[in-house]
Structure formats: C-alpha cells, structure tokens
Tab-separated table of C-alpha atoms and ligand atoms in Angstrom:
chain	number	residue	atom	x	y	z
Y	1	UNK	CA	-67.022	74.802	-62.780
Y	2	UNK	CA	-65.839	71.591	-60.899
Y	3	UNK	CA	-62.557	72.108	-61.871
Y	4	UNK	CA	-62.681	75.716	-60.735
Y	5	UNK	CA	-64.246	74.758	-57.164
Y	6	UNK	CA	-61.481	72.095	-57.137
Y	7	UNK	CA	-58.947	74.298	-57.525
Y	8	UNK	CA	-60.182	77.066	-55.252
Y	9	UNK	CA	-60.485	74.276	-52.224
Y	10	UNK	CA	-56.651	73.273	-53.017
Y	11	UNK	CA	-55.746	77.276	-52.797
Y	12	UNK	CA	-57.624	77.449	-49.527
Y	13	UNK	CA	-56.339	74.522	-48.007
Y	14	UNK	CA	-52.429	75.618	-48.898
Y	15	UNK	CA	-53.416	79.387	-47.392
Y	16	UNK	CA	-54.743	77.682	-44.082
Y	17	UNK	CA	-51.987	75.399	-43.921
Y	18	UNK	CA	-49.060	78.294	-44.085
Y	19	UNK	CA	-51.280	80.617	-41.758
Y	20	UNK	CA	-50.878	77.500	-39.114
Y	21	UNK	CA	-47.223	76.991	-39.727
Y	22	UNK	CA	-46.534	80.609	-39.372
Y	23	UNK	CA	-48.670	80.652	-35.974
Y	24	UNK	CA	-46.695	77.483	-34.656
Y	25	UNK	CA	-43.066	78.839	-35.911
Y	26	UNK	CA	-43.823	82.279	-34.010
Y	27	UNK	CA	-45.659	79.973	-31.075
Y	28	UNK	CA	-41.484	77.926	-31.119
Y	29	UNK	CA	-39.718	82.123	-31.081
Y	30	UNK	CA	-41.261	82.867	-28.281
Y	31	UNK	CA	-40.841	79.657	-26.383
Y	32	UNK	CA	-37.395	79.437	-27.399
Y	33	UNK	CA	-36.766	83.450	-25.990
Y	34	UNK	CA	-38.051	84.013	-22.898
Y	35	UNK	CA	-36.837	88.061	-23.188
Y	36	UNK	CA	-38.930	88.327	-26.655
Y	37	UNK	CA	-41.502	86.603	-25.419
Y	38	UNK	CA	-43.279	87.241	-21.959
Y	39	UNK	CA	-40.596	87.656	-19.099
Y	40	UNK	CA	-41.719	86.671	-15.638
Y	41	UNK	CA	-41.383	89.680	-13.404
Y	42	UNK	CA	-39.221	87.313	-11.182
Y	43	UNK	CA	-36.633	86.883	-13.494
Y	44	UNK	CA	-36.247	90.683	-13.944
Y	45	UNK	CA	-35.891	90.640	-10.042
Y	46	UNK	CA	-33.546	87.916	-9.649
Y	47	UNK	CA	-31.036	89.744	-12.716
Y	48	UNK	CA	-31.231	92.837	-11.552
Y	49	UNK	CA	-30.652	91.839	-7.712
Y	50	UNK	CA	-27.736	90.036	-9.216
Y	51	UNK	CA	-26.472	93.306	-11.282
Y	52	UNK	CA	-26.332	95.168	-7.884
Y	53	UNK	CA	-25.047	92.725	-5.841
Y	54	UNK	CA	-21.568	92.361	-8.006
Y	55	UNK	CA	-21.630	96.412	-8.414
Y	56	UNK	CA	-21.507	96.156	-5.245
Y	57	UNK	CA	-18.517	93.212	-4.179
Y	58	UNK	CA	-16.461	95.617	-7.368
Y	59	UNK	CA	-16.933	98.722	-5.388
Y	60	UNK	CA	-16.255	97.052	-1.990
Y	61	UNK	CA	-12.885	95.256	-3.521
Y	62	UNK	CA	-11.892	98.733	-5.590
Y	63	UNK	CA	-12.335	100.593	-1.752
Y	64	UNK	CA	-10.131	97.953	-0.127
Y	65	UNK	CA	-7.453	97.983	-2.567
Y	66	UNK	CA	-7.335	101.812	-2.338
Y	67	UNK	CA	-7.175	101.409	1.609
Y	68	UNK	CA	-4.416	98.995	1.371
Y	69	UNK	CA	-2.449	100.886	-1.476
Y	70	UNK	CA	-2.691	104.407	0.418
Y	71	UNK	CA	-1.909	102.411	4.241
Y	72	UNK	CA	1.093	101.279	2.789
Y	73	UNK	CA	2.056	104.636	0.730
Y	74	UNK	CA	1.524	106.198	4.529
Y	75	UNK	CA	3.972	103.447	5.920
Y	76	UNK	CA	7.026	104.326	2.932
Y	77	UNK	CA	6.167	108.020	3.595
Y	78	UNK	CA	6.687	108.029	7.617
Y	79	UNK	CA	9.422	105.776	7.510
Y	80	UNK	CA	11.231	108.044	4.663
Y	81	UNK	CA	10.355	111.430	6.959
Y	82	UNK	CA	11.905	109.432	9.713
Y	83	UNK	CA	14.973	108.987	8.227
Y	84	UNK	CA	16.164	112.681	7.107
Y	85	UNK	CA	14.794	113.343	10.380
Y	86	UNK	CA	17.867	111.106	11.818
Y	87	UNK	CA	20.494	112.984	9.583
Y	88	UNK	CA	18.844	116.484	10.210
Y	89	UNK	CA	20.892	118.902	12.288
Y	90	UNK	CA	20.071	117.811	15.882
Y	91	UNK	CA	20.803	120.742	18.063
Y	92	UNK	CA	24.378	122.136	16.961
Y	93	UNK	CA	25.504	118.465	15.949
Y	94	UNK	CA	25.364	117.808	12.163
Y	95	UNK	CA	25.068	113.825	11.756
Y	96	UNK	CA	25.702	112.642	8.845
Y	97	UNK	CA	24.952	108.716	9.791
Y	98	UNK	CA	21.859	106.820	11.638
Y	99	UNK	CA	21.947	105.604	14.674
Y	100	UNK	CA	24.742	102.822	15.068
Y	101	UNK	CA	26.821	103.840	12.614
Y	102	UNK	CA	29.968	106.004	12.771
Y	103	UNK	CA	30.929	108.767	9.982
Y	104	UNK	CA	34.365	108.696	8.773
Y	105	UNK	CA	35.575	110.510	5.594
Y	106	UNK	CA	32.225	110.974	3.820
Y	107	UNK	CA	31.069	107.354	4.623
Y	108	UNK	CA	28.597	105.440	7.310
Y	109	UNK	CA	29.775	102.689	8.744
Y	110	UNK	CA	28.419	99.878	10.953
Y	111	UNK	CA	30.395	97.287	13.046
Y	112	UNK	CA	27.905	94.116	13.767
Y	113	UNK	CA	27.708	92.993	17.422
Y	114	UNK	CA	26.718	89.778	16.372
Y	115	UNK	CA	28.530	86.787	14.418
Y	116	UNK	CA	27.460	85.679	10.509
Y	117	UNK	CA	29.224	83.854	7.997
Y	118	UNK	CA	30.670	85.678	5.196
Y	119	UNK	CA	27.689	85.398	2.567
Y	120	UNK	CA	25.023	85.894	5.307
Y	121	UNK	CA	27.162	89.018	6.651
Y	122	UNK	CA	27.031	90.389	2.950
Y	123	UNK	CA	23.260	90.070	2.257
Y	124	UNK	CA	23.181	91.623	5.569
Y	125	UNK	CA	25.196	94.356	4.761
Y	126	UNK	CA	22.752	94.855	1.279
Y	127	UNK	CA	19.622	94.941	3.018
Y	128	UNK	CA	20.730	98.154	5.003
Y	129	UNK	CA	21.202	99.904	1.690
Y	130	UNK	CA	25.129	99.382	2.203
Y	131	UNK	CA	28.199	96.582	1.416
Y	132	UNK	CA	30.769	95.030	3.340
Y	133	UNK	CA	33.355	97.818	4.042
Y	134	UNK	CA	35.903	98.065	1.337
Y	135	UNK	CA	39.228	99.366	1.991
Y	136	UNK	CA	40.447	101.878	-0.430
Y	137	UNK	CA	43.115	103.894	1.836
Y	138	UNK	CA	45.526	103.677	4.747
Y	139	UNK	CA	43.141	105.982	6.527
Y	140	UNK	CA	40.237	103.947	6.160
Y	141	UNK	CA	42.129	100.570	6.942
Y	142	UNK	CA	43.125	102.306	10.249
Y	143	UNK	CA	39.872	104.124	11.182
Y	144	UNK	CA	38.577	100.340	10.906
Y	145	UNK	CA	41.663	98.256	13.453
Y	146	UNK	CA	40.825	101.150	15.756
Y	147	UNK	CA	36.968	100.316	15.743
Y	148	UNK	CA	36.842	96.731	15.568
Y	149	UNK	CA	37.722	95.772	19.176
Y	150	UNK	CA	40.401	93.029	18.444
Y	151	UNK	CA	37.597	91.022	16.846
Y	152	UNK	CA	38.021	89.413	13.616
Y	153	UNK	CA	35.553	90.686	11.191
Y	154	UNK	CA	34.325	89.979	7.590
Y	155	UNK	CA	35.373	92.450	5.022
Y	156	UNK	CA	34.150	93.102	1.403
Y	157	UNK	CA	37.245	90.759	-0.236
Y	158	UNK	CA	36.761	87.347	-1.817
Y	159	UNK	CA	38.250	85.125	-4.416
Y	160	UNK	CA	34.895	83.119	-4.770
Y	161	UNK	CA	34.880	83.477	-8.323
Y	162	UNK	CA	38.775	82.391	-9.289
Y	163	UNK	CA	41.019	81.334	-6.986
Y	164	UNK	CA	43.690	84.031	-6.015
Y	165	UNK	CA	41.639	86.455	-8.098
Y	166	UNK	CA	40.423	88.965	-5.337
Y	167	UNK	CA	37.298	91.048	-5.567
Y	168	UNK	CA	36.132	93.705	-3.740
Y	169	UNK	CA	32.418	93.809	-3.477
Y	170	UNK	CA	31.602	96.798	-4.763
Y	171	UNK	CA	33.662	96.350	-7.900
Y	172	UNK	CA	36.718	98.103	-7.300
Y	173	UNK	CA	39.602	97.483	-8.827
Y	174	UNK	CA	41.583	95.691	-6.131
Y	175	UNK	CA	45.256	96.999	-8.119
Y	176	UNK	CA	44.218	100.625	-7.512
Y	177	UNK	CA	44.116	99.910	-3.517
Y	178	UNK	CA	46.309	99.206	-1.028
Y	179	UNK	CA	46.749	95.970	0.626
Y	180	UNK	CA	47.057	94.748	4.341
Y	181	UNK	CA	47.256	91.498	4.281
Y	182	UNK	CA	48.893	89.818	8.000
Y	183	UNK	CA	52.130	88.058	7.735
Y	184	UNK	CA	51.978	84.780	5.274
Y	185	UNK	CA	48.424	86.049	4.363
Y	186	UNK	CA	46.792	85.215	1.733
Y	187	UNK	CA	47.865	81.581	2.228
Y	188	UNK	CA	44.066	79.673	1.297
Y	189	UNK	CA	44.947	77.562	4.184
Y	190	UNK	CA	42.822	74.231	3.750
Y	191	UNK	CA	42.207	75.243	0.537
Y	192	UNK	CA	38.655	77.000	1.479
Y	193	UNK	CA	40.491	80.438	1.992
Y	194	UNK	CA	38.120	82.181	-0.264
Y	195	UNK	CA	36.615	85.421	2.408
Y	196	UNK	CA	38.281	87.808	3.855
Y	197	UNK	CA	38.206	88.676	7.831
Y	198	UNK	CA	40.740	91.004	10.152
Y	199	UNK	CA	42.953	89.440	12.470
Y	200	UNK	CA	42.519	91.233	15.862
Y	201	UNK	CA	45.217	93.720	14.550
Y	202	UNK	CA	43.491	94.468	11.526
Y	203	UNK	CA	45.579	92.965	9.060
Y	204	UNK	CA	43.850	90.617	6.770
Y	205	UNK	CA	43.748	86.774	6.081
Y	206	UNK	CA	41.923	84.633	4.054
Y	207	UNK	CA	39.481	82.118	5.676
Y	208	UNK	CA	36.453	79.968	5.140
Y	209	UNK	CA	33.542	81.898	4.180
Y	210	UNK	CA	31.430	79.476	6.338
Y	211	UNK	CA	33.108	81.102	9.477
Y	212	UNK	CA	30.694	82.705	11.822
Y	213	UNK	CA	32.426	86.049	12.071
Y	214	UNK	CA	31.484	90.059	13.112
Y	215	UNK	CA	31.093	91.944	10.048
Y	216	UNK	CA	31.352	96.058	8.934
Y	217	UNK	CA	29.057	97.524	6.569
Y	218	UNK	CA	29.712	100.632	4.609
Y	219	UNK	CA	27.957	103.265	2.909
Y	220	UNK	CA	27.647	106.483	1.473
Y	221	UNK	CA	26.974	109.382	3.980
Y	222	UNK	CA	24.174	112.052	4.045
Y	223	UNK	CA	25.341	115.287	3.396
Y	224	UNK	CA	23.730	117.564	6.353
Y	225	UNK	CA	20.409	119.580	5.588
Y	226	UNK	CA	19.951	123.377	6.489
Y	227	UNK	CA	17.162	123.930	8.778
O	301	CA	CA1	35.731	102.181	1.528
O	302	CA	CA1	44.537	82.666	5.611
C-alpha cells in the first residue's frame, strides 16, 4: 500500500508539473504575439491610421502623375494642331513651308540670320526636324546663290571623317551630284579645311569648321491639305 501511495504522489506531482509548464509556455505565446494575444485598441488605431494615410499619399501621387502625363499630352497635341495649321491652305495660298522658310522644288528651306560654327549650325539644323542643305542639282545650287545675300554660309559637305573624302550629311552619294566648288577650291588651306561654306557667289570652299558662319537648313515639304 506504501508503495502504491508512493507511486500515486510521483504521478500527481509529474501531472501538476506539465499542467504548470503548459500554463507558462502559453503565458510566453501570448507575450511573445501581441495580435494572438490581447491587442491594445491603440495599436489597431495607430495601423489602421497608418493604412489610410499611405492609401492616401498613393492616390495623391497616382492623380499627379496623371495631371502631369495628360498636361503634357495637351502641350504635344496643340503644338502638333498648330503646325498643319501653318501648312493648311491659308486663303487661296497653298504653303507648303512654316514660317521662315522658303519652298523650292518639293523642299523647305531656312537661311539663318545669325552666325554658328559648322557643327553647332548642323545640330541646329537637326533640332528643326531638317539638315544642312545638300545640293543635289544645278537648280537647287542656284535657288540657294540667289537666296543667300552674298554671305558665306555652311552647307551639308565635310571631309571630317577622311581627309578629301567628302560627305554629304544626309548620306548621299557625293559622285551622283554635281559639284561647285570656287576656283582652286577644295584646297584644305591650313590644313583644317574640313566644312564646307559658299563664297558670296555661291561657289564652294573648304574652311575650318570652327568658323562662325550663316547656315541653310533643308527639309522635306508638306504636301498641301484639302479643306
Ligand atoms: Ca537638296
Ligand atoms: Ca578652301
């Protein structure tokens, strides 16, 4: 019977001992997770004030983008109407060219009032959507000494690349067109004779591209629209 008593209190004492550690390792869950266990009420406020403030910065950022994007959609769009207004029949006059240039034979083309060295003069040429007139016929080498005032003026010709190799800019061929180079011309005087200007007749002549020169863009005409 002493044994049995003996062995009851051991059985006892083990079933305490495991109710205690369970009550302690559920006491550490709870500590350990405030969510699972009890969540102050504050919290819950602080998160949630939180979750609508950045719902609200994303909205605010997605509406300014969309502002900025459709502003600048309006600016493309009004600028674009503006320009087939320019080539639009304008009374009974059909013009094929924007303001400041001059049509001849299909083309625009714009003579610069003001002075630029070659490269300068080319990028300028570029950033109106044209290129530094090339001369492909007679008629277009004379519709250009008629325009250009006596002033010497950059042209779309270099030998940058190889000396005495000359390029037109827009890649044409310089064998299939005629040339009209001035007496002695090209003659790379100095050595730096690389760009290609008119003398006040015209004719050509190699010179520094550093020069601070007029210049002539060129560039494909608009055909006329039908009102
Ligand atoms: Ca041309
Ligand atoms: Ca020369």
């Amino acid at each position: 019977m002493e044994l049995d008593d003996t062995y009851e209190n051991i059985d006892r004492t083990r079933g305490d001992r495991e109710k205690q550690e369970n009550v302690m390792s559920e006491q550490d869950v709870q500590s350990a997770d405030p969510v699972r266990g009890k969540c102050p009420p504050l919290v819950i406020s602080i998160l949630l004030g939180l979750s609508i403030l950045l719902s609200v910065v994303i909205l605010g950022t997605a509406i300014i983008l969309f502002i900025l994007w459709s502003t600048q959609l309006t600016a493309i769009e009004n600028k674009f109407q503006q320009e087939i207004s320019s080539i639009k029949r304008n009374g009974s006059e059909c013009r094929h060219c924007a303001a400041g240039w001059i049509h001849f034979h299909g083309k625009c083309y714009h003579f610069s009032q003001s002075l630029l060295n070659w490269y300068e003069a080319n990028l300028n040429c570029f950033s109106k959507r044209a290129y530094l007139i090339v001369i492909n016929t007679a008629l277009e080498q004379k519709f250009m000494a008629d325009n250009i005032m006596r002033q010497p003026h950059w042209i779309g010709l270099s030998d940058l690349t190889v000396e005495g190799r000359w390029k037109w800019v827009d890649g044409t061929d310089i064998k299939a067109t005629n040339k009209f180079w001035g007496p002695g011309e090209p003659n790379n005087k100095f050595n730096v004779g690389d760009c290609t200007q008119t003398n006040s007749d015209g004719k050509w002549n190699d010179v520094s591209c550093k020069k601070s020169n007029r210049w002539i863009c060129e560039r494909l005409s608009f055909p006329c629209f039908i009102n």
